[in-house]
Amino acid sequence: MEKKIVITALVLAMFVLVIDTTIMNVSISTLIKDFHTNVATVQGAITLYALVMASFMITGGKIGDIIGRKRAFRTGLIVYGTGSFLTAISPTMDVLFIGWSILEGIGATLVMPAIQTLVTSNYSGKDRALAYGILGGIVASAIALGPIIGGWLTTKYTWRLAFGGEVVIVLIVLLLSRYILDAPLETEEKPKLDIVGSIISALGMGFIVFGILLAGDYGWWEARHIFSIGGIEISPFGLSPTPVFILAGIIILLCFALWEHHVIILGRMPLVRLDVLKDRRITSGIFVQMAQTTLIGGFLFSMALFLQIALGFDAMQTGFLYLPLSIPLLIASLTASRLSARIAPKRIIQVGLLVLIAGLLLAIATINVEVRGFALLTGFALIGIGVGVMSSQIMNLVLSQVVHERTSETAAFMSTSQNLGMAIGTALMGSIVIVGFVGGATTLINDSTVIPEDLKPSVISSVEENSRFLTNQQLTAILKDASPELSHEISRVNEVARIQGIKVSLWGLVIFAGFGIIASIFLPPGILVPPQTEQ
């Protein structure tokens, strides 16, 4: 009974952490209205939340080593719950920034690594595999179900109820947490926090994630428009800020590695021992984890554009259409978690990637302006099954490769890769969609027999300079002064080019899944829980 209570507490905590961002994303327009602000300010809150999460995840794992994983779990929940409460009652955007972007972000960095480590102290054998499978399924399902919950509460009531509900769930988890067994650090050396290392690692990860998040607006290489901070332009040689920030982040992380090596030479305890990354079983697992979240995050983003912009569905309708993905995902995660006693997790993960690719190919073949049918939902189900199968194995497989005292920092690496994958998936698909859209629109405009030849260069130039996904209503408003024939033709070009852009983005995910298969080759090949040792 206690084991069921423990997994319930851990699952509820993970569900709240993951669903939080999706709720905020579907509430953007309402927040703008409620706080009399603009899109940039709300997106700034979302960006800061992602930055705090990615920047301090490794530090959060180390704090768990110092104060104890169970105490870190509870402390993080209290900080997170306080942030959720402030967010729910926030009278201004400034309070929302403090509550959601900062306090919730900091709380999450303490809770997420602790969850992964506490599983190892509360479960063993097939029970541990099942626990990780449930957690993996909950992560991906929460990403898919978030728009339903957030859209329903925002549309029918208020977005504040969602964050008020998080406070209630946090209180429930805190009550249940007394049944959780702590995961003591099995080392004679008393852990200490490397303050300098924490600052350097936070800056490095922050720069990389910030650069990735900017890619959607500014492009991955050549700047679509000038980027500036405090009036200072940051677009050297016409570059997008994305490669500038990513390169700066990589350089800072290299400095972090040198600093950690220096700390070890001095005989002090580093923030994290980077030698764990020399084990290709671990690094391949981290990359496969990042590939999984990149794939699900990128797919949901591309499908949101398709369903909401191309087909005109609202957030709640879009959320319900994700059910054929999220339900098979959760079922596959629970089912596949029991297979690791008989089949090597490496093979299960590779099968999951192949099923996911099949789902992507089916989606590519079936999406169209007229689509309403069964085939696309079958693609959704295959993608859900693929992700569910992968998520049921990867965390247990990676953490089983490290000694117990290294699980916390390895879990922090895994949590960081998870957040990094979501950022990459959204930003990468955003930029690929635009590339596909512009390429398709340019070809259609050049081939059109309705658009006058002398007008084609200016139309193409307008598409390239203002490359945006427009709804039919937005485009109609722009074309109100055009002739009916020209207006109809440009609307047709817009509809077809949007679909082409989305298909190109899905092909990008297929390629990324291929990289995931390559990385999976280096995963450990053995069966984690032989039948005779199952508990």
CSV table of C-alpha atoms in Angstrom, one decimal, residues 6-398:
chain,number,residue,atom,x,y,z
A,6,VAL,CA,4.8,6.9,-2.8
A,7,ILE,CA,4.3,6.6,-6.6
A,8,THR,CA,1.1,8.6,-6.3
A,9,ALA,CA,3.0,11.4,-4.6
A,10,LEU,CA,5.9,11.3,-7.1
A,11,VAL,CA,3.5,11.2,-10.1
A,12,LEU,CA,1.4,14.1,-8.8
A,13,ALA,CA,4.5,16.2,-8.3
A,14,MET,CA,5.9,15.4,-11.8
A,15,PHE,CA,2.5,16.0,-13.4
A,16,VAL,CA,2.2,19.5,-11.8
A,17,LEU,CA,5.7,20.4,-12.9
A,18,VAL,CA,5.2,19.4,-16.5
A,19,ILE,CA,1.7,20.6,-17.1
A,20,ASP,CA,2.5,24.1,-15.7
A,21,THR,CA,4.1,25.5,-18.9
A,22,THR,CA,1.4,24.2,-21.2
A,23,ILE,CA,-1.2,25.9,-19.1
A,24,MET,CA,0.6,29.2,-19.4
A,25,ASN,CA,1.1,28.8,-23.1
A,26,VAL,CA,-2.6,28.5,-23.8
A,27,SER,CA,-3.4,31.4,-21.5
A,28,ILE,CA,-1.3,34.0,-23.3
A,29,SER,CA,-4.1,36.0,-24.9
A,30,THR,CA,-6.1,36.1,-21.6
A,31,LEU,CA,-3.1,37.2,-19.6
A,32,ILE,CA,-2.5,40.0,-22.1
A,33,LYS,CA,-6.1,41.2,-21.6
A,34,ASP,CA,-6.1,40.7,-17.8
A,35,PHE,CA,-2.9,42.6,-17.1
A,36,HIS,CA,-3.2,45.1,-20.0
A,37,THR,CA,0.2,44.0,-21.3
A,38,ASN,CA,1.6,42.6,-24.6
A,39,VAL,CA,2.8,39.3,-26.1
A,40,ALA,CA,6.4,40.1,-25.5
A,41,THR,CA,6.0,40.6,-21.8
A,42,VAL,CA,4.1,37.3,-21.4
A,43,GLN,CA,6.6,35.5,-23.5
A,44,GLY,CA,9.3,37.0,-21.4
A,45,ALA,CA,7.7,35.3,-18.3
A,46,ILE,CA,7.6,32.0,-20.1
A,47,THR,CA,11.2,32.4,-21.3
A,48,LEU,CA,12.5,33.3,-17.8
A,49,TYR,CA,10.8,30.2,-16.3
A,50,ALA,CA,12.5,28.0,-18.9
A,51,LEU,CA,15.9,29.7,-18.2
A,52,VAL,CA,15.6,29.3,-14.4
A,53,MET,CA,14.7,25.6,-14.9
A,54,ALA,CA,17.5,24.8,-17.3
A,55,SER,CA,20.1,27.0,-15.5
A,56,PHE,CA,19.8,25.7,-12.0
A,57,MET,CA,18.8,22.0,-12.5
A,58,ILE,CA,22.3,20.7,-11.8
A,59,THR,CA,22.6,23.0,-8.7
A,60,GLY,CA,19.2,21.7,-7.5
A,61,GLY,CA,20.5,18.1,-7.8
A,62,LYS,CA,23.6,19.0,-5.7
A,63,ILE,CA,21.5,20.7,-3.0
A,64,GLY,CA,19.6,17.4,-2.8
A,65,ASP,CA,22.9,15.7,-2.0
A,66,ILE,CA,23.6,18.3,0.7
A,67,ILE,CA,20.3,18.5,2.5
A,68,GLY,CA,18.9,15.1,1.6
A,69,ARG,CA,16.8,14.2,-1.4
A,70,LYS,CA,13.5,13.9,0.6
A,71,ARG,CA,14.1,17.3,2.2
A,72,ALA,CA,15.0,18.8,-1.2
A,73,PHE,CA,11.8,17.3,-2.6
A,74,ARG,CA,9.7,18.9,0.2
A,75,THR,CA,11.5,22.2,0.2
A,76,GLY,CA,11.1,22.5,-3.6
A,77,LEU,CA,7.4,21.7,-3.3
A,78,ILE,CA,7.0,24.5,-0.7
A,79,VAL,CA,8.8,27.0,-2.9
A,80,TYR,CA,6.9,25.8,-5.9
A,81,GLY,CA,3.5,25.9,-4.1
A,82,THR,CA,4.3,29.4,-2.8
A,83,GLY,CA,5.0,30.5,-6.4
A,84,SER,CA,1.8,28.9,-7.7
A,85,PHE,CA,-0.2,30.7,-5.0
A,86,LEU,CA,1.4,34.1,-5.9
A,87,THR,CA,0.7,33.4,-9.5
A,88,ALA,CA,-3.0,32.6,-8.8
A,89,ILE,CA,-3.5,35.8,-6.9
A,90,SER,CA,-1.1,38.0,-8.9
A,91,PRO,CA,-2.5,41.5,-9.3
A,92,THR,CA,0.3,42.6,-11.7
A,93,MET,CA,2.7,41.0,-14.2
A,94,ASP,CA,5.6,41.8,-11.8
A,95,VAL,CA,4.1,39.5,-9.1
A,96,LEU,CA,3.5,36.9,-11.8
A,97,PHE,CA,7.1,37.1,-12.8
A,98,ILE,CA,8.2,36.5,-9.2
A,99,GLY,CA,5.6,33.7,-8.5
A,100,TRP,CA,5.7,31.8,-11.7
A,101,SER,CA,9.0,32.5,-13.5
A,102,ILE,CA,11.3,32.6,-10.4
A,103,LEU,CA,9.7,30.8,-7.5
A,104,GLU,CA,8.1,28.0,-9.4
A,105,GLY,CA,11.3,27.6,-11.6
A,106,ILE,CA,13.5,27.4,-8.5
A,107,GLY,CA,11.1,24.9,-6.8
A,108,ALA,CA,11.1,22.7,-9.9
A,109,THR,CA,14.9,22.5,-9.9
A,110,LEU,CA,14.8,21.0,-6.4
A,111,VAL,CA,11.9,18.7,-7.1
A,112,MET,CA,12.7,17.1,-10.5
A,113,PRO,CA,16.2,15.6,-9.7
A,114,ALA,CA,14.9,14.5,-6.3
A,115,ILE,CA,11.9,12.6,-7.9
A,116,GLN,CA,14.3,10.6,-10.1
A,117,THR,CA,16.6,9.7,-7.2
A,118,LEU,CA,13.8,8.9,-4.7
A,119,VAL,CA,12.5,6.3,-7.1
A,120,THR,CA,15.7,4.4,-6.6
A,121,SER,CA,15.4,4.4,-2.8
A,122,ASN,CA,11.8,3.4,-2.7
A,123,TYR,CA,11.6,0.7,-5.5
A,124,SER,CA,13.8,-2.1,-6.8
A,125,GLY,CA,13.6,-4.7,-9.5
A,126,LYS,CA,10.5,-4.7,-11.7
A,127,ASP,CA,8.8,-2.2,-9.3
A,128,ARG,CA,11.4,0.4,-10.1
A,129,ALA,CA,11.1,-0.2,-13.8
A,130,LEU,CA,7.3,0.2,-13.5
A,131,ALA,CA,7.7,3.4,-11.4
A,132,TYR,CA,10.0,5.0,-14.0
A,133,GLY,CA,7.6,3.9,-16.8
A,134,ILE,CA,4.7,5.6,-15.0
A,135,LEU,CA,6.8,8.8,-14.5
A,136,GLY,CA,7.9,8.8,-18.1
A,137,GLY,CA,4.3,8.3,-19.3
A,138,ILE,CA,3.1,11.1,-17.0
A,139,VAL,CA,5.7,13.5,-18.4
A,140,ALA,CA,4.7,13.1,-22.0
A,141,SER,CA,1.0,12.8,-21.2
A,142,ALA,CA,1.0,16.0,-19.2
A,143,ILE,CA,2.6,17.8,-22.2
A,144,ALA,CA,-0.3,16.6,-24.4
A,145,LEU,CA,-3.1,17.0,-21.8
A,146,GLY,CA,-2.0,20.4,-20.6
A,147,PRO,CA,-3.8,22.3,-23.5
A,148,ILE,CA,-7.0,20.6,-22.6
A,149,ILE,CA,-6.9,21.5,-18.9
A,150,GLY,CA,-5.5,24.9,-19.5
A,151,GLY,CA,-7.8,25.7,-22.4
A,152,TRP,CA,-10.9,24.5,-20.5
A,153,LEU,CA,-10.2,26.4,-17.3
A,154,THR,CA,-9.1,29.6,-19.2
A,155,THR,CA,-12.1,29.5,-21.5
A,156,LYS,CA,-14.8,28.5,-19.0
A,157,TYR,CA,-13.5,30.0,-15.8
A,158,THR,CA,-10.1,31.7,-15.3
A,159,TRP,CA,-6.5,30.7,-15.7
A,160,ARG,CA,-6.0,31.5,-12.0
A,161,LEU,CA,-7.9,28.3,-11.1
A,162,ALA,CA,-5.2,26.2,-12.7
A,163,PHE,CA,-2.5,27.6,-10.5
A,164,GLY,CA,-4.8,27.5,-7.5
A,165,GLY,CA,-5.3,23.8,-8.3
A,166,GLU,CA,-1.6,23.3,-8.3
A,167,VAL,CA,-1.4,24.6,-4.7
A,168,VAL,CA,-4.0,22.0,-3.7
A,169,ILE,CA,-2.0,19.2,-5.4
A,170,VAL,CA,1.2,20.4,-3.8
A,171,LEU,CA,-0.4,20.3,-0.3
A,172,ILE,CA,-1.6,16.7,-1.0
A,173,VAL,CA,1.9,15.6,-2.1
A,174,LEU,CA,3.4,17.1,1.0
A,175,LEU,CA,1.0,15.1,3.1
A,176,LEU,CA,1.8,11.9,1.2
A,177,SER,CA,5.5,12.5,1.3
A,178,ARG,CA,5.8,11.2,4.8
A,179,TYR,CA,5.6,7.7,3.3
A,180,ILE,CA,8.6,8.3,1.0
A,181,LEU,CA,11.9,6.7,2.0
A,182,ASP,CA,14.9,9.1,1.8
A,183,ALA,CA,17.8,8.4,-0.6
A,184,PRO,CA,20.9,8.9,1.6
A,185,LEU,CA,24.1,9.8,0.0
A,186,GLU,CA,26.4,6.8,0.4
A,187,THR,CA,29.8,8.6,0.8
A,188,GLU,CA,32.0,9.5,3.7
A,189,GLU,CA,32.8,12.9,2.1
A,190,LYS,CA,30.4,15.6,3.3
A,191,PRO,CA,28.8,17.3,0.2
A,192,LYS,CA,29.3,21.0,-0.2
A,193,LEU,CA,27.9,23.5,-2.7
A,194,ASP,CA,30.4,24.9,-5.3
A,195,ILE,CA,29.1,28.4,-5.5
A,196,VAL,CA,31.4,29.5,-8.3
A,197,GLY,CA,30.6,26.4,-10.3
A,198,SER,CA,26.9,26.9,-9.8
A,199,ILE,CA,27.1,30.4,-11.2
A,200,ILE,CA,29.2,29.5,-14.2
A,201,SER,CA,27.0,26.4,-15.1
A,202,ALA,CA,23.8,28.5,-14.7
A,203,LEU,CA,25.2,31.2,-17.0
A,204,GLY,CA,26.3,28.6,-19.6
A,205,MET,CA,23.0,26.7,-19.7
A,206,GLY,CA,21.1,30.0,-19.5
A,207,PHE,CA,22.9,31.4,-22.6
A,208,ILE,CA,22.3,28.2,-24.6
A,209,VAL,CA,18.6,27.9,-23.7
A,210,PHE,CA,18.0,31.6,-24.3
A,211,GLY,CA,19.7,31.4,-27.7
A,212,ILE,CA,17.5,28.4,-28.6
A,213,LEU,CA,14.3,30.2,-27.5
A,214,LEU,CA,15.2,33.2,-29.7
A,215,ALA,CA,15.6,31.0,-32.8
A,216,GLY,CA,11.8,31.1,-33.4
A,217,ASP,CA,11.7,34.9,-33.8
A,218,TYR,CA,15.2,35.6,-35.2
A,219,GLY,CA,16.2,32.5,-37.1
A,220,TRP,CA,19.0,30.0,-36.5
A,221,TRP,CA,21.7,31.7,-38.5
A,222,GLU,CA,20.9,34.9,-40.5
A,223,ALA,CA,19.0,37.5,-38.4
A,224,ARG,CA,15.4,38.1,-39.6
A,225,HIS,CA,15.5,41.4,-37.8
A,226,ILE,CA,17.8,43.2,-35.4
A,227,PHE,CA,18.1,41.9,-31.8
A,228,SER,CA,18.9,44.4,-29.1
A,229,ILE,CA,19.2,44.5,-25.3
A,230,GLY,CA,19.0,47.8,-23.6
A,231,GLY,CA,19.4,49.6,-26.9
A,232,ILE,CA,22.6,47.6,-27.7
A,233,GLU,CA,22.3,45.7,-30.9
A,234,ILE,CA,23.5,42.1,-30.8
A,235,SER,CA,23.7,41.0,-34.5
A,236,PRO,CA,27.3,40.7,-35.5
A,237,PHE,CA,27.9,40.2,-39.2
A,238,GLY,CA,24.1,40.1,-39.6
A,239,LEU,CA,23.9,36.9,-37.5
A,240,SER,CA,20.9,35.9,-35.5
A,241,PRO,CA,21.4,36.1,-31.7
A,242,THR,CA,20.8,32.4,-31.6
A,243,PRO,CA,24.4,31.2,-32.7
A,244,VAL,CA,25.9,34.1,-30.7
A,245,PHE,CA,24.3,33.1,-27.4
A,246,ILE,CA,24.8,29.3,-28.0
A,247,LEU,CA,28.5,29.8,-28.8
A,248,ALA,CA,28.8,32.0,-25.7
A,249,GLY,CA,27.1,29.4,-23.6
A,250,ILE,CA,29.3,26.6,-24.9
A,251,ILE,CA,32.4,28.7,-24.1
A,252,ILE,CA,31.1,29.4,-20.6
A,253,LEU,CA,30.4,25.6,-20.1
A,254,LEU,CA,34.0,24.8,-21.2
A,255,CYS,CA,35.1,27.3,-18.5
A,256,PHE,CA,32.8,25.5,-16.1
A,257,ALA,CA,34.5,22.1,-17.0
A,258,LEU,CA,38.0,23.7,-16.4
A,259,TRP,CA,36.8,25.1,-13.1
A,260,GLU,CA,35.4,21.8,-11.9
A,261,HIS,CA,38.7,20.1,-12.8
A,262,HIS,CA,40.5,22.9,-10.8
A,263,VAL,CA,38.3,22.3,-7.8
A,264,ILE,CA,39.0,18.5,-7.9
A,265,ILE,CA,42.8,19.2,-8.1
A,266,LEU,CA,42.5,21.4,-4.9
A,267,GLY,CA,40.8,18.4,-3.1
A,268,ARG,CA,37.5,20.1,-2.8
A,269,MET,CA,34.1,18.8,-3.8
A,270,PRO,CA,32.9,20.0,-7.3
A,271,LEU,CA,29.3,20.9,-8.2
A,272,VAL,CA,29.3,17.8,-10.4
A,273,ARG,CA,31.9,15.3,-11.4
A,274,LEU,CA,31.9,15.5,-15.2
A,275,ASP,CA,33.7,12.2,-15.6
A,276,VAL,CA,30.2,10.6,-15.5
A,277,LEU,CA,29.8,12.1,-19.1
A,278,LYS,CA,32.8,10.1,-20.2
A,279,ASP,CA,30.7,6.9,-20.0
A,280,ARG,CA,29.1,6.7,-23.5
A,281,ARG,CA,26.3,4.6,-22.0
A,282,ILE,CA,25.3,7.7,-19.9
A,283,THR,CA,25.9,10.3,-22.6
A,284,SER,CA,23.9,8.2,-25.2
A,285,GLY,CA,21.1,7.9,-22.7
A,286,ILE,CA,21.1,11.6,-22.0
A,287,PHE,CA,21.0,12.3,-25.8
A,288,VAL,CA,18.2,9.8,-26.3
A,289,GLN,CA,16.2,11.5,-23.5
A,290,MET,CA,16.7,14.8,-25.1
A,291,ALA,CA,15.7,13.3,-28.5
A,292,GLN,CA,12.5,12.0,-26.9
A,293,THR,CA,11.4,15.4,-25.5
A,294,THR,CA,12.5,17.2,-28.6
A,295,LEU,CA,10.4,14.9,-30.7
A,296,ILE,CA,7.2,15.2,-28.6
A,297,GLY,CA,7.7,18.9,-28.0
A,298,GLY,CA,8.3,19.6,-31.7
A,299,PHE,CA,5.4,17.4,-32.8
A,300,LEU,CA,2.9,19.0,-30.5
A,301,PHE,CA,4.1,22.5,-31.6
A,302,SER,CA,3.8,21.7,-35.3
A,303,MET,CA,0.4,20.1,-34.8
A,304,ALA,CA,-0.8,23.1,-32.8
A,305,LEU,CA,0.0,25.2,-35.8
A,306,PHE,CA,-1.8,22.8,-38.1
A,307,LEU,CA,-4.9,22.4,-35.9
A,308,GLN,CA,-5.2,26.0,-34.7
A,309,ILE,CA,-3.9,28.0,-37.6
A,310,ALA,CA,-4.6,25.8,-40.6
A,311,LEU,CA,-7.9,24.2,-39.4
A,312,GLY,CA,-9.0,27.0,-37.1
A,313,PHE,CA,-9.6,24.9,-33.9
A,314,ASP,CA,-9.3,26.6,-30.5
A,315,ALA,CA,-7.0,25.5,-27.7
A,316,MET,CA,-9.6,23.2,-26.0
A,317,GLN,CA,-10.5,21.5,-29.3
A,318,THR,CA,-6.8,21.0,-30.1
A,319,GLY,CA,-6.2,19.5,-26.6
A,320,PHE,CA,-9.0,16.9,-27.1
A,321,LEU,CA,-7.5,16.0,-30.5
A,322,TYR,CA,-4.3,15.1,-28.6
A,323,LEU,CA,-6.2,12.3,-26.7
A,324,PRO,CA,-5.4,9.7,-29.4
A,325,LEU,CA,-1.8,10.5,-28.7
A,326,SER,CA,-1.7,10.8,-24.9
A,327,ILE,CA,-3.9,7.8,-24.0
A,328,PRO,CA,-1.8,5.3,-26.1
A,329,LEU,CA,1.3,7.0,-24.7
A,330,LEU,CA,0.3,6.3,-21.1
A,331,ILE,CA,-0.8,2.7,-21.9
A,332,ALA,CA,2.4,2.0,-23.8
A,333,SER,CA,4.5,3.4,-21.0
A,334,LEU,CA,2.9,1.2,-18.4
A,335,THR,CA,2.9,-1.9,-20.6
A,336,ALA,CA,6.5,-1.5,-21.8
A,337,SER,CA,7.9,-0.9,-18.3
A,338,ARG,CA,7.2,-4.5,-17.5
A,339,LEU,CA,9.1,-5.8,-20.5
A,340,SER,CA,12.6,-4.9,-19.2
A,341,ALA,CA,12.7,-8.1,-17.2
A,342,ARG,CA,12.6,-10.1,-20.5
A,343,ILE,CA,13.8,-7.7,-23.2
A,344,ALA,CA,16.8,-5.4,-23.2
A,345,PRO,CA,15.6,-1.8,-22.7
A,346,LYS,CA,17.9,-0.8,-25.5
A,347,ARG,CA,15.9,-2.9,-27.9
A,348,ILE,CA,12.6,-1.5,-26.5
A,349,ILE,CA,13.8,2.0,-27.0
A,350,GLN,CA,14.9,1.3,-30.5
A,351,VAL,CA,11.5,-0.2,-31.3
A,352,GLY,CA,9.8,2.9,-29.8
A,353,LEU,CA,11.8,5.1,-32.1
A,354,LEU,CA,10.9,3.1,-35.2
A,355,VAL,CA,7.2,3.2,-34.2
A,356,LEU,CA,7.5,6.9,-33.6
A,357,ILE,CA,9.0,7.4,-37.1
A,358,ALA,CA,6.2,5.3,-38.6
A,359,GLY,CA,3.7,7.6,-36.9
A,360,LEU,CA,5.5,10.7,-38.2
A,361,LEU,CA,5.5,9.3,-41.8
A,362,LEU,CA,1.8,8.6,-41.5
A,363,ALA,CA,1.1,12.1,-40.3
A,364,ILE,CA,3.1,13.6,-43.1
A,365,ALA,CA,1.2,11.5,-45.6
A,366,THR,CA,-2.3,12.5,-44.3
A,367,ILE,CA,-2.2,16.1,-43.1
A,368,ASN,CA,-4.0,18.4,-45.5
A,369,VAL,CA,-6.4,21.3,-45.4
A,370,GLU,CA,-9.3,18.9,-45.7
A,371,VAL,CA,-8.2,16.3,-43.2
A,372,ARG,CA,-10.6,15.2,-40.6
A,373,GLY,CA,-10.1,11.4,-40.8
A,374,PHE,CA,-8.9,8.3,-39.1
A,375,ALA,CA,-5.5,8.1,-40.7
A,376,LEU,CA,-4.0,11.2,-38.9
A,377,LEU,CA,-5.3,10.0,-35.5
A,378,THR,CA,-3.7,6.6,-36.2
A,379,GLY,CA,-0.4,8.5,-36.8
A,380,PHE,CA,-1.0,10.3,-33.5
A,381,ALA,CA,-1.5,6.9,-31.7
A,382,LEU,CA,1.7,5.5,-33.2
A,383,ILE,CA,3.7,8.5,-32.1
A,384,GLY,CA,2.1,8.2,-28.6
A,385,ILE,CA,3.1,4.5,-28.5
A,386,GLY,CA,6.6,5.2,-29.6
A,387,VAL,CA,7.2,8.0,-27.0
A,388,GLY,CA,5.5,5.9,-24.3
A,389,VAL,CA,7.7,2.9,-25.0
A,390,MET,CA,10.9,5.1,-24.9
A,391,SER,CA,9.9,7.0,-21.8
A,392,SER,CA,9.2,3.8,-19.9
A,393,GLN,CA,12.9,2.7,-20.2
A,394,ILE,CA,15.3,5.5,-20.6
A,395,MET,CA,15.6,6.9,-17.0
A,396,ASN,CA,15.8,3.5,-15.3
A,397,LEU,CA,18.4,2.4,-17.9
A,398,VAL,CA,20.6,5.4,-17.4
